[in-house]
Amino acid sequence: MALRSALINVMIAAAQKAARNLVRDFGEVENLQVSRKGPADFVSTADKKAEQTLHAELHRARPDFGFIMEEAGVIEGPDNSNRWIIDPLDGTTNFLHGIPHFAISIALERDRDILAGVIYEPIGDQMFWAEKGQGAHLNGKRLRVSARSRLDDALFATGIPFKGTENHEPFGRQLAAVMGECAGVRRFGAAALDMAYVAAGRYEGYWETGINAWDIAAGVVLVREAGGFVTEIDGGRKFLTRNNILAATPDMHGPLGDILRKSTKARD
Ligand code: IPD
């Protein structure tokens, strides 16, 4: 069993506490599916409640750290080199539709670098965590990215843009290019888990455009500590602010990036 630092213990305890209510609320969602209005308001309340729990727990443990959270936005702290980046419910649409694939994602950013990350998938009780220099882990097990080295065998994940988002047409070209070269492309609907699955060797890579920092921040340290590479699709390093990401094994990062970039150029 890997030895967890005090920092990781704080993050895991906060995630577990917020998850208890989320799981209870997920049970309620199933009852609300049949109503005409659906469970949308209920889910948005569940999301906010989870965020408040995470904020309260992490603030109690590290009172000086700042926050960036999906619902409440930025909260500055006196210590401006440390901030939590939080998605209280990644996979909101899945949750809303009663699909048990969602997670809580907590990252600690220190001096603009992601130092630690926890991604908790409460229905399957999968606790993914990583800390810089300490490896990536799933519950008690050390994680390594996949060793599959042929594109033909590679399974990739992505996010499909939806109503109200941009990049629909370029995404269509990316998908057409990638699906013709690999064993499959999955869209499971929770970016944090897509990243955690790359770290766990389940996918060889994941890409998405139009993605927010809170969806991917914890996954960055997980993938890196499991031996993978994380960049923007064009190879840049500003994935937390430029809303696009490519996370993959060392063998697949280059080939997948090439396919994605060529598909973008195809239009020009
Ligand atoms: C969404 C999920 C989804 C991704 C979207 C995100 P949310 O996050 O991660 O997989 O494709 O871009 O917005 O809204 O459920 O926290």
PDB file of N, CA and C in Angstrom, residues 111-146:
ATOM      1  N   ASP A 111       2.370  27.319  -7.611  1.00  0.00           N
ATOM      2  CA  ASP A 111       3.225  28.100  -8.516  1.00  0.00           C
ATOM      3  C   ASP A 111       3.009  27.685  -9.976  1.00  0.00           C
ATOM      4  N   ARG A 112       1.733  27.635 -10.354  1.00  0.00           N
ATOM      5  CA  ARG A 112       1.316  27.378 -11.755  1.00  0.00           C
ATOM      6  C   ARG A 112       1.602  25.955 -12.242  1.00  0.00           C
ATOM      7  N   ASP A 113       1.948  25.065 -11.297  1.00  0.00           N
ATOM      8  CA  ASP A 113       2.199  23.681 -11.674  1.00  0.00           C
ATOM      9  C   ASP A 113       1.215  22.814 -10.872  1.00  0.00           C
ATOM     10  N   ILE A 114       0.708  21.738 -11.497  1.00  0.00           N
ATOM     11  CA  ILE A 114      -0.214  20.878 -10.732  1.00  0.00           C
ATOM     12  C   ILE A 114       0.613  19.911  -9.887  1.00  0.00           C
ATOM     13  N   LEU A 115       0.442  20.061  -8.564  1.00  0.00           N
ATOM     14  CA  LEU A 115       1.263  19.294  -7.623  1.00  0.00           C
ATOM     15  C   LEU A 115       0.595  17.977  -7.219  1.00  0.00           C
ATOM     16  N   ALA A 116      -0.730  18.013  -7.096  1.00  0.00           N
ATOM     17  CA  ALA A 116      -1.432  16.818  -6.615  1.00  0.00           C
ATOM     18  C   ALA A 116      -2.837  16.773  -7.193  1.00  0.00           C
ATOM     19  N   GLY A 117      -3.356  15.559  -7.355  1.00  0.00           N
ATOM     20  CA  GLY A 117      -4.713  15.423  -7.896  1.00  0.00           C
ATOM     21  C   GLY A 117      -5.422  14.208  -7.326  1.00  0.00           C
ATOM     22  N   VAL A 118      -6.726  14.379  -7.100  1.00  0.00           N
ATOM     23  CA  VAL A 118      -7.579  13.281  -6.654  1.00  0.00           C
ATOM     24  C   VAL A 118      -8.812  13.273  -7.550  1.00  0.00           C
ATOM     25  N   ILE A 119      -9.135  12.110  -8.103  1.00  0.00           N
ATOM     26  CA  ILE A 119     -10.354  11.955  -8.902  1.00  0.00           C
ATOM     27  C   ILE A 119     -11.095  10.776  -8.288  1.00  0.00           C
ATOM     28  N   TYR A 120     -12.293  11.056  -7.760  1.00  0.00           N
ATOM     29  CA  TYR A 120     -13.023   9.984  -7.077  1.00  0.00           C
ATOM     30  C   TYR A 120     -14.299   9.650  -7.827  1.00  0.00           C
ATOM     31  N   GLU A 121     -14.396   8.385  -8.221  1.00  0.00           N
ATOM     32  CA  GLU A 121     -15.593   7.884  -8.916  1.00  0.00           C
ATOM     33  C   GLU A 121     -16.346   7.080  -7.871  1.00  0.00           C
ATOM     34  N   PRO A 122     -17.393   7.676  -7.265  1.00  0.00           N
ATOM     35  CA  PRO A 122     -17.952   7.073  -6.044  1.00  0.00           C
ATOM     36  C   PRO A 122     -18.782   5.818  -6.280  1.00  0.00           C
ATOM     37  N   ILE A 123     -19.397   5.657  -7.436  1.00  0.00           N
ATOM     38  CA  ILE A 123     -20.267   4.491  -7.624  1.00  0.00           C
ATOM     39  C   ILE A 123     -19.435   3.204  -7.652  1.00  0.00           C
ATOM     40  N   GLY A 124     -18.282   3.260  -8.324  1.00  0.00           N
ATOM     41  CA  GLY A 124     -17.397   2.080  -8.344  1.00  0.00           C
ATOM     42  C   GLY A 124     -16.342   2.137  -7.250  1.00  0.00           C
ATOM     43  N   ASP A 125     -16.428   3.150  -6.370  1.00  0.00           N
ATOM     44  CA  ASP A 125     -15.433   3.385  -5.314  1.00  0.00           C
ATOM     45  C   ASP A 125     -13.999   3.346  -5.867  1.00  0.00           C
ATOM     46  N   GLN A 126     -13.784   4.065  -6.959  1.00  0.00           N
ATOM     47  CA  GLN A 126     -12.435   4.149  -7.538  1.00  0.00           C
ATOM     48  C   GLN A 126     -11.811   5.477  -7.120  1.00  0.00           C
ATOM     49  N   MET A 127     -10.809   5.403  -6.252  1.00  0.00           N
ATOM     50  CA  MET A 127     -10.119   6.613  -5.797  1.00  0.00           C
ATOM     51  C   MET A 127      -8.774   6.697  -6.535  1.00  0.00           C
ATOM     52  N   PHE A 128      -8.712   7.591  -7.515  1.00  0.00           N
ATOM     53  CA  PHE A 128      -7.463   7.825  -8.250  1.00  0.00           C
ATOM     54  C   PHE A 128      -6.752   8.987  -7.563  1.00  0.00           C
ATOM     55  N   TRP A 129      -5.473   8.847  -7.315  1.00  0.00           N
ATOM     56  CA  TRP A 129      -4.742   9.985  -6.740  1.00  0.00           C
ATOM     57  C   TRP A 129      -3.290   9.976  -7.185  1.00  0.00           C
ATOM     58  N   ALA A 130      -2.716  11.157  -7.241  1.00  0.00           N
ATOM     59  CA  ALA A 130      -1.303  11.271  -7.633  1.00  0.00           C
ATOM     60  C   ALA A 130      -0.722  12.525  -7.010  1.00  0.00           C
ATOM     61  N   GLU A 131       0.561  12.446  -6.719  1.00  0.00           N
ATOM     62  CA  GLU A 131       1.278  13.621  -6.223  1.00  0.00           C
ATOM     63  C   GLU A 131       2.617  13.648  -6.940  1.00  0.00           C
ATOM     64  N   LYS A 132       3.045  14.831  -7.313  1.00  0.00           N
ATOM     65  CA  LYS A 132       4.287  14.949  -8.064  1.00  0.00           C
ATOM     66  C   LYS A 132       5.438  14.230  -7.344  1.00  0.00           C
ATOM     67  N   GLY A 133       6.100  13.336  -8.066  1.00  0.00           N
ATOM     68  CA  GLY A 133       7.235  12.602  -7.490  1.00  0.00           C
ATOM     69  C   GLY A 133       6.830  11.386  -6.667  1.00  0.00           C
ATOM     70  N   GLN A 134       5.521  11.199  -6.442  1.00  0.00           N
ATOM     71  CA  GLN A 134       5.055  10.090  -5.580  1.00  0.00           C
ATOM     72  C   GLN A 134       4.261   9.036  -6.347  1.00  0.00           C
ATOM     73  N   GLY A 135       4.153   9.181  -7.668  1.00  0.00           N
ATOM     74  CA  GLY A 135       3.446   8.187  -8.468  1.00  0.00           C
ATOM     75  C   GLY A 135       1.943   8.432  -8.539  1.00  0.00           C
ATOM     76  N   ALA A 136       1.306   7.641  -9.407  1.00  0.00           N
ATOM     77  CA  ALA A 136      -0.153   7.690  -9.566  1.00  0.00           C
ATOM     78  C   ALA A 136      -0.725   6.384  -9.045  1.00  0.00           C
ATOM     79  N   HIS A 137      -1.909   6.454  -8.433  1.00  0.00           N
ATOM     80  CA  HIS A 137      -2.447   5.286  -7.740  1.00  0.00           C
ATOM     81  C   HIS A 137      -3.956   5.178  -7.945  1.00  0.00           C
ATOM     82  N   LEU A 138      -4.441   3.945  -7.934  1.00  0.00           N
ATOM     83  CA  LEU A 138      -5.883   3.696  -7.898  1.00  0.00           C
ATOM     84  C   LEU A 138      -6.122   2.849  -6.662  1.00  0.00           C
ATOM     85  N   ASN A 139      -6.856   3.437  -5.697  1.00  0.00           N
ATOM     86  CA  ASN A 139      -6.988   2.825  -4.372  1.00  0.00           C
ATOM     87  C   ASN A 139      -5.567   2.466  -3.902  1.00  0.00           C
ATOM     88  N   GLY A 140      -5.245   1.196  -3.640  1.00  0.00           N
ATOM     89  CA  GLY A 140      -3.889   0.913  -3.144  1.00  0.00           C
ATOM     90  C   GLY A 140      -2.876   0.569  -4.223  1.00  0.00           C
ATOM     91  N   LYS A 141      -3.289   0.641  -5.491  1.00  0.00           N
ATOM     92  CA  LYS A 141      -2.442   0.082  -6.547  1.00  0.00           C
ATOM     93  C   LYS A 141      -1.729   1.168  -7.347  1.00  0.00           C
ATOM     94  N   ARG A 142      -0.439   0.949  -7.607  1.00  0.00           N
ATOM     95  CA  ARG A 142       0.341   1.900  -8.404  1.00  0.00           C
ATOM     96  C   ARG A 142      -0.078   1.818  -9.874  1.00  0.00           C
ATOM     97  N   LEU A 143      -0.205   2.951 -10.537  1.00  0.00           N
ATOM     98  CA  LEU A 143      -0.646   2.963 -11.938  1.00  0.00           C
ATOM     99  C   LEU A 143       0.506   3.238 -12.899  1.00  0.00           C
ATOM    100  N   ARG A 144       0.417   2.596 -14.075  1.00  0.00           N
ATOM    101  CA  ARG A 144       1.319   2.884 -15.198  1.00  0.00           C
ATOM    102  C   ARG A 144       0.466   3.025 -16.442  1.00  0.00           C
ATOM    103  N   VAL A 145       0.840   3.926 -17.337  1.00  0.00           N
ATOM    104  CA  VAL A 145       0.106   4.028 -18.597  1.00  0.00           C
ATOM    105  C   VAL A 145       0.315   2.746 -19.406  1.00  0.00           C
ATOM    106  N   SER A 146      -0.552   2.568 -20.405  1.00  0.00           N
ATOM    107  CA  SER A 146      -0.522   1.355 -21.215  1.00  0.00           C
ATOM    108  C   SER A 146       0.790   1.222 -21.995  1.00  0.00           C
TER     109      SER A 146
END
